[in-house]
Tab-separated table of C-alpha atoms and ligand atoms in Angstrom:
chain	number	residue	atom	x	y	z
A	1	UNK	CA	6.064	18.746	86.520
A	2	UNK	CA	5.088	15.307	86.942
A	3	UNK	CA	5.495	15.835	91.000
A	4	UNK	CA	3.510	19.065	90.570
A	5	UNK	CA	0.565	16.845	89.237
A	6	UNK	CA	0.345	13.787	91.685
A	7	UNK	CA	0.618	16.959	94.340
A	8	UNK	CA	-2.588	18.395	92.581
A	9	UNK	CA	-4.285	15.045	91.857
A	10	UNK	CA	-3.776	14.412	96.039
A	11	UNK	CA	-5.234	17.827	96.855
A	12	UNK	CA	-8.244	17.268	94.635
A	13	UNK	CA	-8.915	13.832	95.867
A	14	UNK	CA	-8.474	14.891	99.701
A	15	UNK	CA	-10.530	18.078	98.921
A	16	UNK	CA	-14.708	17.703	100.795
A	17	UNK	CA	-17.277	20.002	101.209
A	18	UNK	CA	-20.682	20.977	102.116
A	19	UNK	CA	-20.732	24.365	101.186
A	20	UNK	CA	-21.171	25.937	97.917
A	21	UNK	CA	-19.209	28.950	97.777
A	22	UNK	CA	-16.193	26.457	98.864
A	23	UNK	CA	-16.961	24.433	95.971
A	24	UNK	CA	-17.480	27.710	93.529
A	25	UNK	CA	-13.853	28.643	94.485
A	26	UNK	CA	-12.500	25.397	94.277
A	27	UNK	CA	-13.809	25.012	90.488
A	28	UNK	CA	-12.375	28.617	90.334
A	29	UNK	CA	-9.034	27.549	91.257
A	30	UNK	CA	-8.681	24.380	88.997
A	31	UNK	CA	-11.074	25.533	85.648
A	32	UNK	CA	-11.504	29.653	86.243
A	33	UNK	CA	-10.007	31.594	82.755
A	34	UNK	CA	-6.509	32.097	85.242
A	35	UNK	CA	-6.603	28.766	86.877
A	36	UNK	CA	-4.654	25.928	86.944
A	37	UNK	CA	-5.881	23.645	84.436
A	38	UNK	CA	-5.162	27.152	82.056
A	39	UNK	CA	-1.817	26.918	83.078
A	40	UNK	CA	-1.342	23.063	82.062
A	41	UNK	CA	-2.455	23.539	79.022
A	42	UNK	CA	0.047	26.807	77.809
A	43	UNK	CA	2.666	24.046	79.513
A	44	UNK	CA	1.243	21.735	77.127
A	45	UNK	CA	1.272	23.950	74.092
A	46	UNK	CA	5.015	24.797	74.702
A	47	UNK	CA	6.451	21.199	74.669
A	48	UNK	CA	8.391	19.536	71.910
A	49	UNK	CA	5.795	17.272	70.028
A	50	UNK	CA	7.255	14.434	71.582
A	51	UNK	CA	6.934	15.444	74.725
A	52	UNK	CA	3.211	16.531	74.633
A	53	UNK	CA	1.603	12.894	74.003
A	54	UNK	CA	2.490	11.693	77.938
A	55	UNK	CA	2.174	15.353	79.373
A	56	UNK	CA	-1.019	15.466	77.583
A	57	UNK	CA	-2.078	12.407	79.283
A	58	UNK	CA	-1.434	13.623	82.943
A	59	UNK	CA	-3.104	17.008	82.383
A	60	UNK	CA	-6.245	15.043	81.076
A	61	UNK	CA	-6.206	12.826	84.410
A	62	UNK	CA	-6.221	15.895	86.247
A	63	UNK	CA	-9.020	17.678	84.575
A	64	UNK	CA	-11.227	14.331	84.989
A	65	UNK	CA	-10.228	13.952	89.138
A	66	UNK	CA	-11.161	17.332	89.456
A	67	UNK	CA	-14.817	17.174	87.526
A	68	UNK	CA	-15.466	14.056	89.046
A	69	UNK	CA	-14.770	15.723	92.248
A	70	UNK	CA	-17.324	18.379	91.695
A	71	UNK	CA	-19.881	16.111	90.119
A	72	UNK	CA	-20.234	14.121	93.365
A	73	UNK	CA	-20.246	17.018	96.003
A	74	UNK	CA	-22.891	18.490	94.161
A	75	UNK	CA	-24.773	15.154	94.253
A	76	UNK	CA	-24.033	14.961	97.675
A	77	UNK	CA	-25.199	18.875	98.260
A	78	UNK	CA	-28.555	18.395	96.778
A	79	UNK	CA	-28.953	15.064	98.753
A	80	UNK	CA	-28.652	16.955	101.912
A	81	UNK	CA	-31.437	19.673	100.412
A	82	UNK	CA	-33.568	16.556	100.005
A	83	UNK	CA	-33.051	15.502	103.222
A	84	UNK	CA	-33.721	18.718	105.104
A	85	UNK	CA	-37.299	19.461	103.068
A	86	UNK	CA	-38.241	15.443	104.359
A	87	UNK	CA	-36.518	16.436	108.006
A	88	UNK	CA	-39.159	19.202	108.654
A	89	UNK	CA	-42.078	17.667	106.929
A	90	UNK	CA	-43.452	20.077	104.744
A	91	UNK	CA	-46.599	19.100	103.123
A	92	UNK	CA	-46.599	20.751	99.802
A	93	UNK	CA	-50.397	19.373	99.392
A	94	UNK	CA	-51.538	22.028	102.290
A	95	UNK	CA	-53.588	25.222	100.994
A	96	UNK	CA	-51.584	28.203	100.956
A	97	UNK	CA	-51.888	29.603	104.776
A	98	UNK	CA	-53.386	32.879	104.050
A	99	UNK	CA	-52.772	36.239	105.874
A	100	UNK	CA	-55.167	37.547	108.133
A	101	UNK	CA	-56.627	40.625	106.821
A	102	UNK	CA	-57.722	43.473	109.414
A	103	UNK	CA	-60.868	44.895	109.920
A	104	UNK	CA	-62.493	48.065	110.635
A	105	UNK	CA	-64.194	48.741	113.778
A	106	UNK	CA	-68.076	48.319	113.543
A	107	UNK	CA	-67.785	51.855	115.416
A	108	UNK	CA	-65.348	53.363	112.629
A	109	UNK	CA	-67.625	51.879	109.726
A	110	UNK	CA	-70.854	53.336	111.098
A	111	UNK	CA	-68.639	57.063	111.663
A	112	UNK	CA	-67.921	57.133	108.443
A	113	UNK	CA	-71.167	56.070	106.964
A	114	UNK	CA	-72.588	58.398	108.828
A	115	UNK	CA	-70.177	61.244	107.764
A	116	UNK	CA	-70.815	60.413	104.152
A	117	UNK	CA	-74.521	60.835	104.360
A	118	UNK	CA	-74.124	64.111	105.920
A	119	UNK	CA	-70.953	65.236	103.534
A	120	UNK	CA	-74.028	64.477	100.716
A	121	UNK	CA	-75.805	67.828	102.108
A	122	UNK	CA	-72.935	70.309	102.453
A	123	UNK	CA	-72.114	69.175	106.109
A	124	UNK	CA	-68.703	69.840	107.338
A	125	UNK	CA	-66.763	67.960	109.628
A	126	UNK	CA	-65.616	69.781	113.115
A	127	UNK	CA	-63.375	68.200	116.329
A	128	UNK	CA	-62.759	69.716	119.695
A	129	UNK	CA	-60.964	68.709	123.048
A	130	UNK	CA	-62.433	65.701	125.123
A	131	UNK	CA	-61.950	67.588	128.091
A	132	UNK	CA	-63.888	70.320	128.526
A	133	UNK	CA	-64.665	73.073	130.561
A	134	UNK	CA	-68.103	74.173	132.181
A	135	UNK	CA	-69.040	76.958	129.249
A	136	UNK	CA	-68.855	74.644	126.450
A	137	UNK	CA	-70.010	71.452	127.854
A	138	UNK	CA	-73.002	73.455	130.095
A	139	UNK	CA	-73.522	76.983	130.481
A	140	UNK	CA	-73.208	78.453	126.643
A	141	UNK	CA	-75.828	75.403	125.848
A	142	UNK	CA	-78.172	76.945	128.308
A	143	UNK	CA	-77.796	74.344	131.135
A	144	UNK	CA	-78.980	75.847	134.463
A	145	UNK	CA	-76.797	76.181	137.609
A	146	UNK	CA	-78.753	73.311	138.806
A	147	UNK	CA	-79.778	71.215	136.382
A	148	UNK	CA	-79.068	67.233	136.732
A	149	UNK	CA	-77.086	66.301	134.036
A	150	UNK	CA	-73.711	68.635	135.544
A	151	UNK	CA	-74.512	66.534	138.662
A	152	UNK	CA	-71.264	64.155	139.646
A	153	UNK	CA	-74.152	61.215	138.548
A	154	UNK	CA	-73.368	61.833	135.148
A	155	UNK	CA	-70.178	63.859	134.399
A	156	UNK	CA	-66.703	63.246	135.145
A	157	UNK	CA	-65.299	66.023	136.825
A	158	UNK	CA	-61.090	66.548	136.856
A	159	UNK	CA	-59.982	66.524	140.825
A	160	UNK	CA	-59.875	69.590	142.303
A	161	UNK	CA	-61.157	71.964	138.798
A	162	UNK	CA	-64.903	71.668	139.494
A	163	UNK	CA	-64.905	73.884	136.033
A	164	UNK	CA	-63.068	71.087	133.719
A	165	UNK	CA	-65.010	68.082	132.919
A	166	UNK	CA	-64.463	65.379	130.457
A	167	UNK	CA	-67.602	66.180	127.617
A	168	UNK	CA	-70.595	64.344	128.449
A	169	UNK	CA	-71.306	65.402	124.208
A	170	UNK	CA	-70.325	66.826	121.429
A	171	UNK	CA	-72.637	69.376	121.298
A	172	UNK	CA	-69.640	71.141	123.039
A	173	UNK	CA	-68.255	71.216	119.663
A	174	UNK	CA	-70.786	72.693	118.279
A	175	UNK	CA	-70.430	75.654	121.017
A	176	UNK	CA	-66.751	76.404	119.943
A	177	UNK	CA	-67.904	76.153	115.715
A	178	UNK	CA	-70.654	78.695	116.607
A	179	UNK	CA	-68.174	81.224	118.701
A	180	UNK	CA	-65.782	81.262	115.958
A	181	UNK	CA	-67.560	80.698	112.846
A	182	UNK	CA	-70.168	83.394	110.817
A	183	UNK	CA	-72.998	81.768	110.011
A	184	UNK	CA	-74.460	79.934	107.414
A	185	UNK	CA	-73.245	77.211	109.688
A	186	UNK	CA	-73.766	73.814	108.331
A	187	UNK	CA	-71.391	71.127	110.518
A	188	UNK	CA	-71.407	67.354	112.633
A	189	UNK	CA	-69.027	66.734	115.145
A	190	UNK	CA	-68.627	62.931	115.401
A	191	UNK	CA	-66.253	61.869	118.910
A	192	UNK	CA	-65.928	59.985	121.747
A	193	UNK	CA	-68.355	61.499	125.137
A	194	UNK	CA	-67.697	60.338	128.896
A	195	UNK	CA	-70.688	59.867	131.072
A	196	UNK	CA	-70.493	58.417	134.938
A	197	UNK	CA	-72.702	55.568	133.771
A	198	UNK	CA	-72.663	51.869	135.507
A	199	UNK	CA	-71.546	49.501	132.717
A	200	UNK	CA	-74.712	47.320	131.197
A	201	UNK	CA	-75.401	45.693	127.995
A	202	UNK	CA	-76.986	49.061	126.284
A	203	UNK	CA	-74.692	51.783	128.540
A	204	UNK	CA	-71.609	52.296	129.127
A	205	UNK	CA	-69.376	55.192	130.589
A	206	UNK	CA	-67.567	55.467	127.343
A	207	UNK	CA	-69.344	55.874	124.158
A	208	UNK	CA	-69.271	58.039	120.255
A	209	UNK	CA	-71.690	60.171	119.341
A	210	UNK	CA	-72.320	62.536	116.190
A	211	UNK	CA	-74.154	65.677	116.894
A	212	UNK	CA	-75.096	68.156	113.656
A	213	UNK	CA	-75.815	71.626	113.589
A	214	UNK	CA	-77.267	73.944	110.633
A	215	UNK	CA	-77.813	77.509	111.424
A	216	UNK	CA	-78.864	80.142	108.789
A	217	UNK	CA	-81.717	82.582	108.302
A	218	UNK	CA	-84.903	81.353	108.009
A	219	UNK	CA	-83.905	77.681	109.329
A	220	UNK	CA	-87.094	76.033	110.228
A	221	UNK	CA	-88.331	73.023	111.899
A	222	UNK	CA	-89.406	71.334	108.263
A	223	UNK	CA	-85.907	71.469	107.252
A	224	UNK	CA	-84.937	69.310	110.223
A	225	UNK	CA	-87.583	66.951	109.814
A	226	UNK	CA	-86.759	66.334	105.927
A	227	UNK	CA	-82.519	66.531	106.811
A	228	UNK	CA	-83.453	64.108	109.648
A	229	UNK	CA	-86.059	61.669	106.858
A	230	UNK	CA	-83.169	61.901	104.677
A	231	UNK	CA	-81.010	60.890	106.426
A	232	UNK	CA	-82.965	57.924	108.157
A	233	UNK	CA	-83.924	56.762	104.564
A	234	UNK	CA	-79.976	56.262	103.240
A	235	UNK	CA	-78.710	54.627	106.765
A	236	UNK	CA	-81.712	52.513	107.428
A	237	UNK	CA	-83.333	52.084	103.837
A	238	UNK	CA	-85.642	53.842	101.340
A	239	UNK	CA	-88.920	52.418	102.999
A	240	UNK	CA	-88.205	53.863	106.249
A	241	UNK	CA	-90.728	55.958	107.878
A	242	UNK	CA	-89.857	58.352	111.075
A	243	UNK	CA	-91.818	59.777	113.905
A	244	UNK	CA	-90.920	62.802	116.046
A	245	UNK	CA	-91.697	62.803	119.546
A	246	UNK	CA	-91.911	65.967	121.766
A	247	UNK	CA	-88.879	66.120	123.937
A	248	UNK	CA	-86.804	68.367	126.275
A	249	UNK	CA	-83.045	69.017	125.727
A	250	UNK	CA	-82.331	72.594	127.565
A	251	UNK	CA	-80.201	73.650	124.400
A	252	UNK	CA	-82.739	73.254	121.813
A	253	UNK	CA	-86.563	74.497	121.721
A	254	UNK	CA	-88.697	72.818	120.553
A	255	UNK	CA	-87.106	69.882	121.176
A	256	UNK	CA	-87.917	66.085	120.198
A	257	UNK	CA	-86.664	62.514	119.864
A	258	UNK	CA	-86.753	60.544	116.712
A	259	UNK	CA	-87.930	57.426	116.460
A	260	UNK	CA	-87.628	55.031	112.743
A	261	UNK	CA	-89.568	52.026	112.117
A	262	UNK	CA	-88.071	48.898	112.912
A	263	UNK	CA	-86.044	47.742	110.237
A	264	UNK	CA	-86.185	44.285	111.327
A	265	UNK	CA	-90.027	43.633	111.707
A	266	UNK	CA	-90.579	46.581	109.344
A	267	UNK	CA	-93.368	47.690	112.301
A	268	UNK	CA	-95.135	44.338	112.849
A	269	UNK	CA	-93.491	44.179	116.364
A	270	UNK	CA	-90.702	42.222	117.919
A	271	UNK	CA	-87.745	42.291	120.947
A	272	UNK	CA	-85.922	45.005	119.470
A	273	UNK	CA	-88.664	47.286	118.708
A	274	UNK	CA	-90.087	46.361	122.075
A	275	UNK	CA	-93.413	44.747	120.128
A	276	UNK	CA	-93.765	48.712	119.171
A	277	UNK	CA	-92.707	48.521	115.568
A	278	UNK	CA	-90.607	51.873	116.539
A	279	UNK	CA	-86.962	52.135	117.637
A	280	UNK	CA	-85.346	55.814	118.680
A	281	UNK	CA	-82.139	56.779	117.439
A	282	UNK	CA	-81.689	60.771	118.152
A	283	UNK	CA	-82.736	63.736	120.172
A	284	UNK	CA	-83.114	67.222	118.103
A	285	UNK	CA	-84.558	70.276	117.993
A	286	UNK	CA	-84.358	74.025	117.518
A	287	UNK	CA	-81.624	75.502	119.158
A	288	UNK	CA	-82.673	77.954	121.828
A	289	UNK	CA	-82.379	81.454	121.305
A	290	UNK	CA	-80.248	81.813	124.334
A	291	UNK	CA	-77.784	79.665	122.811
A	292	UNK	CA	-77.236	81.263	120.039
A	293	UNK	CA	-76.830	84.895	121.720
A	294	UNK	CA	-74.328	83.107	124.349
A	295	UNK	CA	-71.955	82.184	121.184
A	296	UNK	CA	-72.515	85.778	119.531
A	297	UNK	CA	-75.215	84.668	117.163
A	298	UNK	CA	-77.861	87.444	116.609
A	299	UNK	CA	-81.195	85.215	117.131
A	300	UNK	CA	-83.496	88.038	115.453
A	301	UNK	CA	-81.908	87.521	112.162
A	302	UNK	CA	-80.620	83.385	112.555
A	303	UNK	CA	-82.566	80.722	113.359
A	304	UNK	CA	-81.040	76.651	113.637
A	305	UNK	CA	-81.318	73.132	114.285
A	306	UNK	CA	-79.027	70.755	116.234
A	307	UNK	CA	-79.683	66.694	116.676
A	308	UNK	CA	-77.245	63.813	118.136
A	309	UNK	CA	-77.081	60.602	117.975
A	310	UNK	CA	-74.721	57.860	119.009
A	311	UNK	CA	-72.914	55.788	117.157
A	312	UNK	CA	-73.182	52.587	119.225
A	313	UNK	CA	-76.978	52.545	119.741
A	314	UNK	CA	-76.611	52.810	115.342
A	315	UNK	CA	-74.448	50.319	115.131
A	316	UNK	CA	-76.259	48.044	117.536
A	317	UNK	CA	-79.431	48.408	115.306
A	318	UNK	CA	-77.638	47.947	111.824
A	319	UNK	CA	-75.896	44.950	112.607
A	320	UNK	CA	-78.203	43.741	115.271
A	321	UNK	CA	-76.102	43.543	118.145
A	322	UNK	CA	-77.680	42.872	121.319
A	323	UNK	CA	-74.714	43.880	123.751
A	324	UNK	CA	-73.146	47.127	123.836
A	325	UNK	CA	-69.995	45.761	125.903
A	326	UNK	CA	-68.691	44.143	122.674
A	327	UNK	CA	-67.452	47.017	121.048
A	328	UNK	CA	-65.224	47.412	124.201
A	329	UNK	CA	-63.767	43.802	124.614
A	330	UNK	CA	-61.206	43.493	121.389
A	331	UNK	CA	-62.747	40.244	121.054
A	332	UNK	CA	-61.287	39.234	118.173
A	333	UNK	CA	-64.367	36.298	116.895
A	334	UNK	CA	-66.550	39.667	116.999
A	335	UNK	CA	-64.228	41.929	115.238
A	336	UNK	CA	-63.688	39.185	112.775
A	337	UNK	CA	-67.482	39.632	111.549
A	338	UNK	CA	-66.466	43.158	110.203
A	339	UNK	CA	-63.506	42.025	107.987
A	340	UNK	CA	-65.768	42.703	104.487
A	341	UNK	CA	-67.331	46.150	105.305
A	342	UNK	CA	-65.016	48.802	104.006
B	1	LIG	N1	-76.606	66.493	123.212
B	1	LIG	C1	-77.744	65.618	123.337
B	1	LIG	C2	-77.332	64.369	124.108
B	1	LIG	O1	-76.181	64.157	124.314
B	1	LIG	C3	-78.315	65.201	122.005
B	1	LIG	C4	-78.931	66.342	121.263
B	1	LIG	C5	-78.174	67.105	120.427
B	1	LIG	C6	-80.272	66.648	121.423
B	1	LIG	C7	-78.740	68.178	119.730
B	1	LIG	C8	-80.848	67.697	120.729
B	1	LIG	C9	-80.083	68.426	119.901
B	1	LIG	O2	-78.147	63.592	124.511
């Protein structure tokens, strides 16, 4: 037994590591409940009494060599996790590094606004297809064979379907709600339009717009005006006045463009006004008989009112943005602006 100790005592002293599991099952294999310290000490128990005083000894040797042991790799462990927290310099004085939160769009945060002021009123919410084809887009809105706005100036035909376009607006959508829907027909279709437009700081080829639509009998052109006040008043503030403007659209008659007053100068006059004191922000009008008997709406018994607006020339006069071509860019100092507007 005495060999089997010195054997034990030369393993533990020979015995290094820098790992902890190897350290867990060396403690294991010397103190565990089945190790072999257990086992030296049921030897122990079974000696003649004058045997166990020198035995004892030995097995107490042992159990000291092998704590010792552990003691100092575990020093030596912790040393190294010391060492490795100084090795890569970690400040633990710095402010927490926080994550970057997203943001919306300015675009998306104006659609929605927009959407809730109109959801307010009973408005419903309608999509349709971003290519179109020459009904929806032109001829059910009472567009003539001729008239300027199909010409390839503005519109973006497909190659070789002269009858598929991608929607110069969403008054297309409007079309395709009125062919399938009875009225009382209360809706705004918010989306993206595609016009052939050369790229400048207040145009672009791209761009959102949300048209609205309310058809029922006896519709008149006082319920526009006090939708249109209304809704002027919660995007732009409770002080702001409007002023229609007799227009043409070919869809809608009368028609008219809407102007607010400035809500910067609040009408005294400066750049963004023009020194006018008025800004416009959306065509409307009356929709044309015509239209309405194109999309199977009987115009002796239901009368309407359609308006559009778009979403970037909004945005550009909430926030004050001077350049259009931002919204495009991803630029990420711009974007950054928006991070608090839900
Ligand atoms: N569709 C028109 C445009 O794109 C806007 C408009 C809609 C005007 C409804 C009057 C009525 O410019």
């Amino acid at each position: 037994m005495e060999n089997r100790i010195k054997e034990l005592l030369a393993e533990i002293e020979a015995f290094n590591t820098n790992n902890i599991s190897a350290l867990e099952k060396f403690r294991i294999k010397f103190l565990g409940k089945k190790g072999i310290m257990n086992d030296m000490f049921e030897h122990l128990k079974s000696l003649p009494n004058e045997h166990k005083k020198d035995f004892g000894q030995y097995v107490n040797t042992l159990k000291n060599s092998i704590n010792s042991k552990i003691e100092s790799i575990k020093e030596n462990l912790n040393s190294q996790l010391d060492l490795s927290v100084n090795q890569v310099n970690i400040d633990l004085s710095l402010p927490v590094n926080f994550n970057n939160l997203g943001s919306r769009h300015p675009i998306s945060i104006m659609r929605k606004r927009i959407i809730e002021i109109f959801e307010r009123i009973g408005f419903t919410v309608s999509d349709g297809p971003e290519i179109e084809d020459d009904w929806h887009n032109f001829s059910a809105l009472n567009f003539p064979e001729e008239h300027p706005a199909r010409d390839m100036q503005d519109t973006f035909f497909i190659e070789q379907k002269p009858d598929i376009a991608l929607r110069t607006h969403t008054s297309s959508v409007q079309v395709r709600v009125m062919e399938s829907t009875k009225p009382p027909i209360r809706t705004i279709s918010p989306g993206r339009v595609f016009r052939n437009e050369a790229i400048s700081a207040r145009a672009h080829c791209i761009f959102h717009q949300i048209e609205g639509l309310y058809i029922d009998k006896d519709v008149s052109f006082a319920d526009l005006k006090q939708t249109l006040l209304y809704f002027a008043r919660e995007m732009f503030g409770e002080d702001t006045k409007i002023r229609l403007r007799p227009s043409f659209f070919p869809f809608t008659e009368p028609s008219a463009e809407m102007d607010i007053s400035c809500n910067l100068c609040k009408g005294k006059g400066c750049n963004i006004c023009k020194y006018t004191g008025w800004v416009e922000i959306l065509g409307c009008g009356m929709v044309d008989p015509n239209v309405l008997e194109n999309c199977g709406i009987d115009s002796k018994v239901y009368t309407g009112f359609a308006f559009g607006m778009g979403i970037e020339r909004m945005t550009m006069l909430k926030y004050q943005i001077k350049d259009l071509r931002l919204f495009f860019e991803n630029d990420l100092n711009f974007l950054k602006q928006f991070e608090s507007v839900i």
